[in-house]
Amino acid sequence: MTSREKTVLLWIFYLALFSVVVVVYLDWRDGTWEWIYHKSLKTAELRNETEPWLTMPSLFNHRDAYASQEPKEISLPRWFNPRARMDVLTLTPWAAPIIWEGTVERSVLEDYYKRKKITVGLTVFAIGKYLDKYLKNFLISANTYFMPGHNVIFYIMVDNISGVPQIELGPLRTQKVIQVEKESRWQDISMMRMKTIGDLIETQIRHEVDFLFCMDVDQIFESNYGVETLDKSVAQLHAWFYKERRDSFTYERNPESAAYIPYEEGDFYYHAAVFGGTPEHIYNLTRECYKGIQYDKEHHIEAIWHDESHLNKYYLRNKPSKLLSPEYCWDYKIAWSYNIRNIKLSWMPKKYEEVRSN
């Protein structure tokens, strides 16, 4: 090879190298490489943080084969645009999406999940006076707005079956009423639902649904609460804390409690009024929270916000794969916020003196 040929080849090599550098730089500026990095980080973290105590893969049936994973046919950038809402945080530090109005291309997700013919469960507890005061409005609104166009099973836990209102359900909707024991204290009702949900998943729900949401009854749906909320582990940002600093979160601060979170730790403050995921992940969450509640009881401790305190501890150690903005659980007592564009679910007026016995 002549020196001229070597010179030509060398120039070709430099030009190719320069082209690669330019492409990488442009992709980096556009955020693509950062996204790929975070996506890989998310996958690794979720793999490492999968709850180790669940050692029997046969416990959950074939439904989890696809429901427990991000849809393979539609990558996150196809249906989620984190830059569509520059006024709010749309990605967590571990690259989980935070769902706000305007960030989601719902038609892409609708097409995917309709082809899968999914079934979504919704558990709700209506104990004591909560049954008469809240359940009817909750069910009527859920019948209209919760997962429209998809199979839904409502699991209604009550202490008085005769008090369940008769609601004419729409197509694809099924209602199952389960009688549970009423605890003597409302705090125990709140905490014991973790055990009840876990038991019900183990015996029944895991065979019947692909995804599951657990919600408080003193809420009402206002607009479509759809498939954009589905993922394997879904947490709800608390409306009163989504703008607050970490050190103002009302975590349990007693080091003796199983729910303890020190001031220097914490990601977000999550609301126990809404949480969801696949049956497997909800089973893990409820079992771990119940285990923490039992530990505290044995040591004569009660976490400041009961099961919500334990739920926050769980999510700190097991990062959720999707977060829902306060639009998915809003309190109208909060002063108006320009961040809130489309409320899907809202708190009903809290009248604890009427519905709580202690």
Short mmCIF file of C-alpha atoms in Angstrom, two decimals:
data_model
loop_
_atom_site.label_atom_id
_atom_site.label_comp_id
_atom_site.label_asym_id
_atom_site.label_seq_id
_atom_site.Cartn_x
_atom_site.Cartn_y
_atom_site.Cartn_z
CA MET A 1 0.00 0.00 0.00
CA THR A 2 1.41 3.38 -1.07
CA SER A 3 1.78 6.30 1.31
CA ARG A 4 -0.99 8.14 -0.58
CA GLU A 5 -3.40 5.22 -0.05
CA LYS A 6 -2.51 5.14 3.63
CA THR A 7 -3.20 8.87 3.89
CA VAL A 8 -6.62 8.45 2.24
CA LEU A 9 -7.58 5.60 4.59
CA LEU A 10 -6.45 7.64 7.57
CA TRP A 11 -8.65 10.56 6.51
CA ILE A 12 -11.61 8.22 6.03
CA PHE A 13 -11.07 6.87 9.54
CA TYR A 14 -10.94 10.39 11.05
CA LEU A 15 -14.09 11.43 9.19
CA ALA A 16 -15.97 8.35 10.44
CA LEU A 17 -14.80 9.00 13.98
CA PHE A 18 -15.86 12.64 13.74
CA SER A 19 -19.35 11.59 12.52
CA VAL A 20 -19.81 9.25 15.49
CA VAL A 21 -18.77 12.00 17.91
CA VAL A 22 -21.24 14.44 16.36
CA VAL A 23 -24.12 11.93 16.55
CA VAL A 24 -23.35 11.07 20.17
CA TYR A 25 -23.14 14.75 21.06
CA LEU A 26 -26.48 15.54 19.43
CA ASP A 27 -28.14 12.56 21.10
CA TRP A 28 -26.67 13.58 24.42
CA ARG A 29 -27.93 17.16 24.01
CA ASP A 30 -31.37 15.83 23.18
CA GLY A 31 -31.40 13.71 26.32
CA THR A 32 -31.43 10.38 24.48
CA TRP A 33 -28.27 9.00 26.04
CA GLU A 34 -29.30 10.20 29.45
CA TRP A 35 -32.64 8.41 28.94
CA ILE A 36 -30.94 5.18 27.87
CA TYR A 37 -28.70 5.35 30.91
CA HIS A 38 -31.57 5.93 33.30
CA LYS A 39 -33.65 3.23 31.62
CA SER A 40 -30.85 0.73 32.19
CA LEU A 41 -30.48 1.94 35.75
CA LYS A 42 -34.19 1.51 36.35
CA THR A 43 -34.15 -2.05 35.04
CA ALA A 44 -31.20 -2.96 37.24
CA GLU A 45 -32.72 -1.38 40.35
CA LEU A 46 -36.08 -3.05 39.90
CA ARG A 47 -34.36 -6.39 39.40
CA ASN A 48 -32.27 -5.91 42.54
CA GLU A 49 -35.15 -4.63 44.63
CA THR A 50 -37.61 -7.38 43.82
CA GLU A 51 -38.87 -8.61 47.16
CA PRO A 52 -36.62 -11.53 48.13
CA TRP A 53 -38.99 -13.20 50.56
CA LEU A 54 -41.37 -14.39 47.86
CA THR A 55 -39.60 -17.64 46.93
CA MET A 56 -42.46 -19.61 45.37
CA PRO A 57 -42.86 -18.53 41.71
CA SER A 58 -45.79 -20.94 41.32
CA LEU A 59 -47.82 -18.83 43.76
CA PHE A 60 -48.90 -16.56 40.94
CA ASN A 61 -50.33 -17.81 37.67
CA HIS A 62 -49.61 -17.02 34.03
CA ARG A 63 -51.28 -13.62 34.27
CA ASP A 64 -48.02 -12.19 35.61
CA ALA A 65 -46.15 -13.35 32.50
CA TYR A 66 -46.90 -10.03 30.83
CA ALA A 67 -48.73 -7.97 33.44
CA SER A 68 -45.70 -7.72 35.71
CA GLN A 69 -43.54 -6.15 33.02
CA GLU A 70 -43.54 -3.01 30.96
CA PRO A 71 -45.35 -3.69 27.68
CA LYS A 72 -42.77 -5.15 25.32
CA GLU A 73 -44.36 -3.84 22.15
CA ILE A 74 -44.47 -0.22 23.31
CA SER A 75 -41.37 1.34 24.80
CA LEU A 76 -41.79 4.15 27.31
CA PRO A 77 -40.92 6.97 24.86
CA ARG A 78 -43.77 5.87 22.56
CA TRP A 79 -46.50 6.63 25.10
CA PHE A 80 -44.86 8.89 27.70
CA ASN A 81 -43.40 12.34 27.07
CA PRO A 82 -41.68 13.70 30.20
CA ARG A 83 -41.04 17.04 28.48
CA ALA A 84 -44.73 17.72 27.89
CA ARG A 85 -45.03 19.14 31.41
CA MET A 86 -42.09 21.40 32.21
CA ASP A 87 -43.93 22.84 35.24
CA VAL A 88 -43.68 19.63 37.28
CA LEU A 89 -41.36 16.73 37.96
CA THR A 90 -42.14 13.95 35.47
CA LEU A 91 -39.36 11.44 36.18
CA THR A 92 -38.07 10.11 39.48
CA PRO A 93 -34.33 9.83 40.20
CA TRP A 94 -34.63 6.13 39.31
CA ALA A 95 -36.37 7.04 35.99
CA ALA A 96 -39.88 5.91 36.87
CA PRO A 97 -42.52 8.00 35.06
CA ILE A 98 -44.73 10.37 37.05
CA ILE A 99 -48.08 10.51 35.26
CA TRP A 100 -49.50 14.00 34.76
CA GLU A 101 -52.20 15.17 32.39
CA GLY A 102 -50.57 15.81 29.02
CA THR A 103 -47.63 13.41 29.41
CA VAL A 104 -49.38 10.30 28.09
CA GLU A 105 -50.41 9.11 24.63
CA ARG A 106 -53.38 7.07 25.86
CA SER A 107 -54.38 5.63 22.48
CA VAL A 108 -51.11 3.67 22.27
CA LEU A 109 -51.73 2.10 25.68
CA GLU A 110 -55.42 1.46 24.97
CA ASP A 111 -54.56 -0.48 21.82
CA TYR A 112 -52.01 -2.56 23.68
CA TYR A 113 -54.13 -3.47 26.70
CA LYS A 114 -57.28 -4.13 24.69
CA ARG A 115 -55.38 -6.68 22.66
CA LYS A 116 -54.30 -8.31 25.92
CA LYS A 117 -57.92 -8.39 27.21
CA ILE A 118 -56.78 -7.45 30.70
CA THR A 119 -58.86 -7.53 33.88
CA VAL A 120 -58.27 -4.89 36.56
CA GLY A 121 -59.37 -5.34 40.17
CA LEU A 122 -60.27 -2.60 42.64
CA THR A 123 -60.49 -3.24 46.39
CA VAL A 124 -62.35 -0.90 48.71
CA PHE A 125 -63.22 -1.17 52.41
CA ALA A 126 -66.52 0.25 53.70
CA ILE A 127 -66.66 -0.50 57.40
CA GLY A 128 -69.13 0.89 59.93
CA LYS A 129 -70.49 4.32 59.03
CA TYR A 130 -68.19 4.58 56.02
CA LEU A 131 -70.50 2.12 54.25
CA ASP A 132 -73.58 4.34 54.42
CA LYS A 133 -71.81 7.64 53.92
CA TYR A 134 -69.37 6.95 51.07
CA LEU A 135 -69.73 3.58 49.32
CA LYS A 136 -72.62 4.38 46.96
CA ASN A 137 -71.01 7.48 45.46
CA PHE A 138 -67.67 5.72 45.20
CA LEU A 139 -69.17 2.77 43.27
CA ILE A 140 -71.34 4.89 40.97
CA SER A 141 -68.37 7.03 39.97
CA ALA A 142 -66.01 4.02 39.66
CA ASN A 143 -68.54 2.27 37.44
CA THR A 144 -68.30 5.21 35.03
CA TYR A 145 -64.68 6.32 35.18
CA PHE A 146 -62.46 3.48 36.44
CA MET A 147 -60.78 1.67 33.52
CA PRO A 148 -63.54 2.37 30.97
CA GLY A 149 -63.66 -0.21 28.19
CA HIS A 150 -61.81 -2.89 30.18
CA ASN A 151 -62.85 -5.79 32.39
CA VAL A 152 -63.12 -4.67 36.01
CA ILE A 153 -63.85 -6.54 39.24
CA PHE A 154 -64.84 -4.51 42.30
CA TYR A 155 -63.89 -6.26 45.55
CA ILE A 156 -66.01 -4.63 48.26
CA MET A 157 -65.05 -5.39 51.86
CA VAL A 158 -67.82 -4.66 54.36
CA ASP A 159 -68.86 -5.65 57.85
CA ASN A 160 -72.56 -5.53 56.92
CA ILE A 161 -73.43 -7.13 53.58
CA SER A 162 -77.07 -6.03 53.79
CA GLY A 163 -75.94 -2.40 53.72
CA VAL A 164 -74.22 -2.63 50.32
CA PRO A 165 -76.08 -0.36 47.86
CA GLN A 166 -77.58 -1.89 44.73
CA ILE A 167 -75.76 -0.40 41.75
CA GLU A 168 -76.50 -1.31 38.13
CA LEU A 169 -73.05 -2.01 36.79
CA GLY A 170 -72.04 -1.30 33.21
CA PRO A 171 -70.72 -3.84 30.71
CA LEU A 172 -67.45 -5.60 31.63
CA ARG A 173 -67.99 -4.80 35.33
CA THR A 174 -68.36 -7.36 38.13
CA GLN A 175 -68.92 -6.82 41.85
CA LYS A 176 -67.83 -9.19 44.61
CA VAL A 177 -68.77 -8.47 48.21
CA ILE A 178 -66.64 -9.91 51.01
CA GLN A 179 -67.64 -9.74 54.65
CA VAL A 180 -64.87 -8.87 57.09
CA GLU A 181 -64.72 -8.42 60.83
CA LYS A 182 -64.99 -4.91 62.21
CA GLU A 183 -62.12 -3.87 64.44
CA SER A 184 -62.84 -1.93 67.64
CA ARG A 185 -60.63 1.04 66.63
CA TRP A 186 -60.56 2.84 63.27
CA GLN A 187 -56.76 2.76 63.43
CA ASP A 188 -56.88 -1.03 63.49
CA ILE A 189 -59.37 -1.11 60.61
CA SER A 190 -56.93 0.95 58.57
CA MET A 191 -53.95 -1.23 59.43
CA MET A 192 -55.66 -4.62 59.21
CA ARG A 193 -56.74 -4.02 55.62
CA MET A 194 -53.15 -4.88 54.66
CA LYS A 195 -53.61 -8.40 56.00
CA THR A 196 -57.07 -8.75 54.47
CA ILE A 197 -55.92 -7.68 51.00
CA GLY A 198 -52.92 -10.01 51.14
CA ASP A 199 -55.09 -12.95 52.20
CA LEU A 200 -57.62 -12.21 49.44
CA ILE A 201 -54.91 -12.00 46.79
CA GLU A 202 -53.51 -15.34 47.89
CA THR A 203 -56.86 -17.15 47.86
CA GLN A 204 -58.78 -15.43 45.08
CA ILE A 205 -57.60 -12.25 43.38
CA ARG A 206 -54.40 -13.65 41.87
CA HIS A 207 -56.51 -16.02 39.77
CA GLU A 208 -58.85 -13.32 38.50
CA VAL A 209 -57.04 -10.09 37.63
CA ASP A 210 -53.92 -8.87 35.88
CA PHE A 211 -53.64 -5.60 37.81
CA LEU A 212 -55.03 -4.47 41.14
CA PHE A 213 -55.74 -1.11 42.75
CA CYS A 214 -56.52 -0.58 46.44
CA MET A 215 -58.37 2.61 47.35
CA ASP A 216 -60.04 4.37 50.26
CA VAL A 217 -63.83 4.61 50.01
CA ASP A 218 -64.14 8.31 50.94
CA GLN A 219 -63.22 9.42 47.42
CA ILE A 220 -65.06 9.99 44.15
CA PHE A 221 -63.98 9.56 40.52
CA GLU A 222 -64.39 12.67 38.38
CA SER A 223 -62.86 11.71 35.02
CA ASN A 224 -61.34 8.69 33.29
CA TYR A 225 -58.90 6.79 35.48
CA GLY A 226 -57.43 4.63 32.77
CA VAL A 227 -54.69 2.26 31.65
CA GLU A 228 -52.00 4.96 31.85
CA THR A 229 -51.99 4.16 35.60
CA LEU A 230 -51.10 0.49 35.15
CA ASP A 231 -47.68 -0.90 35.98
CA LYS A 232 -46.21 -3.53 38.24
CA SER A 233 -45.81 -1.21 41.26
CA VAL A 234 -47.79 2.04 41.36
CA ALA A 235 -47.61 4.69 44.10
CA GLN A 236 -49.69 7.84 44.61
CA LEU A 237 -48.06 11.20 45.37
CA HIS A 238 -49.80 12.76 48.36
CA ALA A 239 -51.59 15.95 47.32
CA TRP A 240 -50.51 17.82 50.45
CA PHE A 241 -46.82 16.98 50.12
CA TYR A 242 -45.92 16.84 46.44
CA LYS A 243 -44.34 20.31 46.57
CA GLU A 244 -42.79 19.97 50.03
CA ARG A 245 -39.20 19.38 51.07
CA ARG A 246 -38.23 15.92 52.28
CA ASP A 247 -37.64 17.03 55.85
CA SER A 248 -41.27 18.18 56.10
CA PHE A 249 -42.69 14.76 55.18
CA THR A 250 -44.67 13.17 58.02
CA TYR A 251 -42.77 9.90 57.99
CA GLU A 252 -42.57 7.84 61.16
CA ARG A 253 -39.56 9.28 63.03
CA ASN A 254 -39.43 6.88 65.97
CA PRO A 255 -36.30 4.71 65.46
CA GLU A 256 -37.97 1.88 67.38
CA SER A 257 -40.76 1.53 64.79
CA ALA A 258 -40.55 -0.76 61.77
CA ALA A 259 -41.83 2.21 59.72
CA TYR A 260 -38.97 4.49 60.80
CA ILE A 261 -37.44 6.74 58.15
CA PRO A 262 -34.69 9.18 59.24
CA TYR A 263 -34.77 12.82 58.13
CA GLU A 264 -31.91 12.36 55.67
CA GLU A 265 -33.76 9.63 53.77
CA GLY A 266 -36.86 9.57 51.60
CA ASP A 267 -37.91 10.20 48.01
CA PHE A 268 -41.55 11.29 48.07
CA TYR A 269 -44.46 11.12 50.47
CA TYR A 270 -46.96 8.54 49.23
CA HIS A 271 -50.68 8.44 49.99
CA ALA A 272 -52.12 5.13 51.20
CA ALA A 273 -55.53 6.08 49.78
CA VAL A 274 -54.35 4.74 46.41
CA PHE A 275 -51.79 2.09 45.54
CA GLY A 276 -51.66 -0.47 42.78
CA GLY A 277 -49.72 -2.92 40.68
CA THR A 278 -49.79 -6.56 39.76
CA PRO A 279 -51.24 -9.02 42.29
CA GLU A 280 -47.74 -10.29 43.05
CA HIS A 281 -46.43 -6.85 43.93
CA ILE A 282 -49.47 -5.86 45.96
CA TYR A 283 -49.20 -9.16 47.80
CA ASN A 284 -45.58 -8.36 48.69
CA LEU A 285 -46.44 -4.81 49.74
CA THR A 286 -49.34 -5.79 51.97
CA ARG A 287 -47.43 -8.65 53.59
CA GLU A 288 -44.41 -6.48 54.34
CA CYS A 289 -46.57 -3.66 55.71
CA TYR A 290 -48.52 -6.08 57.87
CA LYS A 291 -45.30 -7.60 59.14
CA GLY A 292 -44.14 -4.11 60.16
CA ILE A 293 -47.47 -3.38 61.84
CA GLN A 294 -47.27 -6.61 63.82
CA TYR A 295 -43.70 -5.83 64.88
CA ASP A 296 -44.79 -2.45 66.18
CA LYS A 297 -47.74 -3.92 68.03
CA GLU A 298 -45.48 -6.43 69.77
CA HIS A 299 -43.29 -3.52 70.91
CA HIS A 300 -46.26 -1.31 71.93
CA ILE A 301 -45.64 1.17 69.09
CA GLU A 302 -48.12 2.71 66.67
CA ALA A 303 -46.76 4.53 63.63
CA ILE A 304 -47.91 8.13 63.26
CA TRP A 305 -50.03 7.48 60.14
CA HIS A 306 -50.61 3.78 60.73
CA ASP A 307 -50.54 1.69 57.52
CA GLU A 308 -49.53 4.76 55.45
CA SER A 309 -46.33 5.06 57.46
CA HIS A 310 -45.47 1.44 56.73
CA LEU A 311 -46.38 1.88 53.06
CA ASN A 312 -43.94 4.80 52.80
CA LYS A 313 -41.21 2.68 54.36
CA TYR A 314 -41.95 -0.12 51.89
CA TYR A 315 -41.72 2.19 48.86
CA LEU A 316 -38.48 3.68 50.16
CA ARG A 317 -36.92 0.22 50.09
CA ASN A 318 -38.78 -1.03 47.00
CA LYS A 319 -39.01 1.80 44.49
CA PRO A 320 -42.34 1.94 42.62
CA SER A 321 -42.14 1.56 38.84
CA LYS A 322 -44.74 4.29 38.24
CA LEU A 323 -45.97 7.28 40.25
CA LEU A 324 -49.32 9.02 39.90
CA SER A 325 -49.51 12.79 40.20
CA PRO A 326 -51.91 14.42 42.70
CA GLU A 327 -54.38 14.75 39.81
CA TYR A 328 -55.15 11.09 40.56
CA CYS A 329 -56.05 11.81 44.20
CA TRP A 330 -56.76 15.49 44.83
CA ASP A 331 -58.05 17.37 47.87
CA TYR A 332 -60.09 20.48 47.08
CA LYS A 333 -59.18 21.93 50.46
CA ILE A 334 -55.77 22.70 49.01
CA ALA A 335 -55.44 26.18 47.55
CA TRP A 336 -55.72 26.31 43.76
CA SER A 337 -52.66 25.02 41.91
CA TYR A 338 -51.85 25.64 38.25
CA ASN A 339 -50.19 22.19 38.18
CA ILE A 340 -53.54 20.44 38.53
CA ARG A 341 -55.19 20.29 35.10
CA ASN A 342 -57.51 17.27 35.12
CA ILE A 343 -58.66 15.69 38.38
CA LYS A 344 -59.38 11.98 38.07
CA LEU A 345 -60.15 11.19 41.71
CA SER A 346 -60.85 13.54 44.60
CA TRP A 347 -61.27 13.33 48.34
CA MET A 348 -64.77 13.57 49.71
CA PRO A 349 -65.24 15.96 52.65
CA LYS A 350 -63.75 14.34 55.73
CA LYS A 351 -66.19 14.18 58.62
CA TYR A 352 -64.30 11.97 61.01
CA GLU A 353 -66.49 12.87 63.96
CA GLU A 354 -69.40 11.17 62.13
CA VAL A 355 -67.72 8.03 60.83
CA ARG A 356 -65.04 7.17 63.38
CA SER A 357 -66.01 5.59 66.65
CA ASN A 358 -62.84 6.72 68.47
#
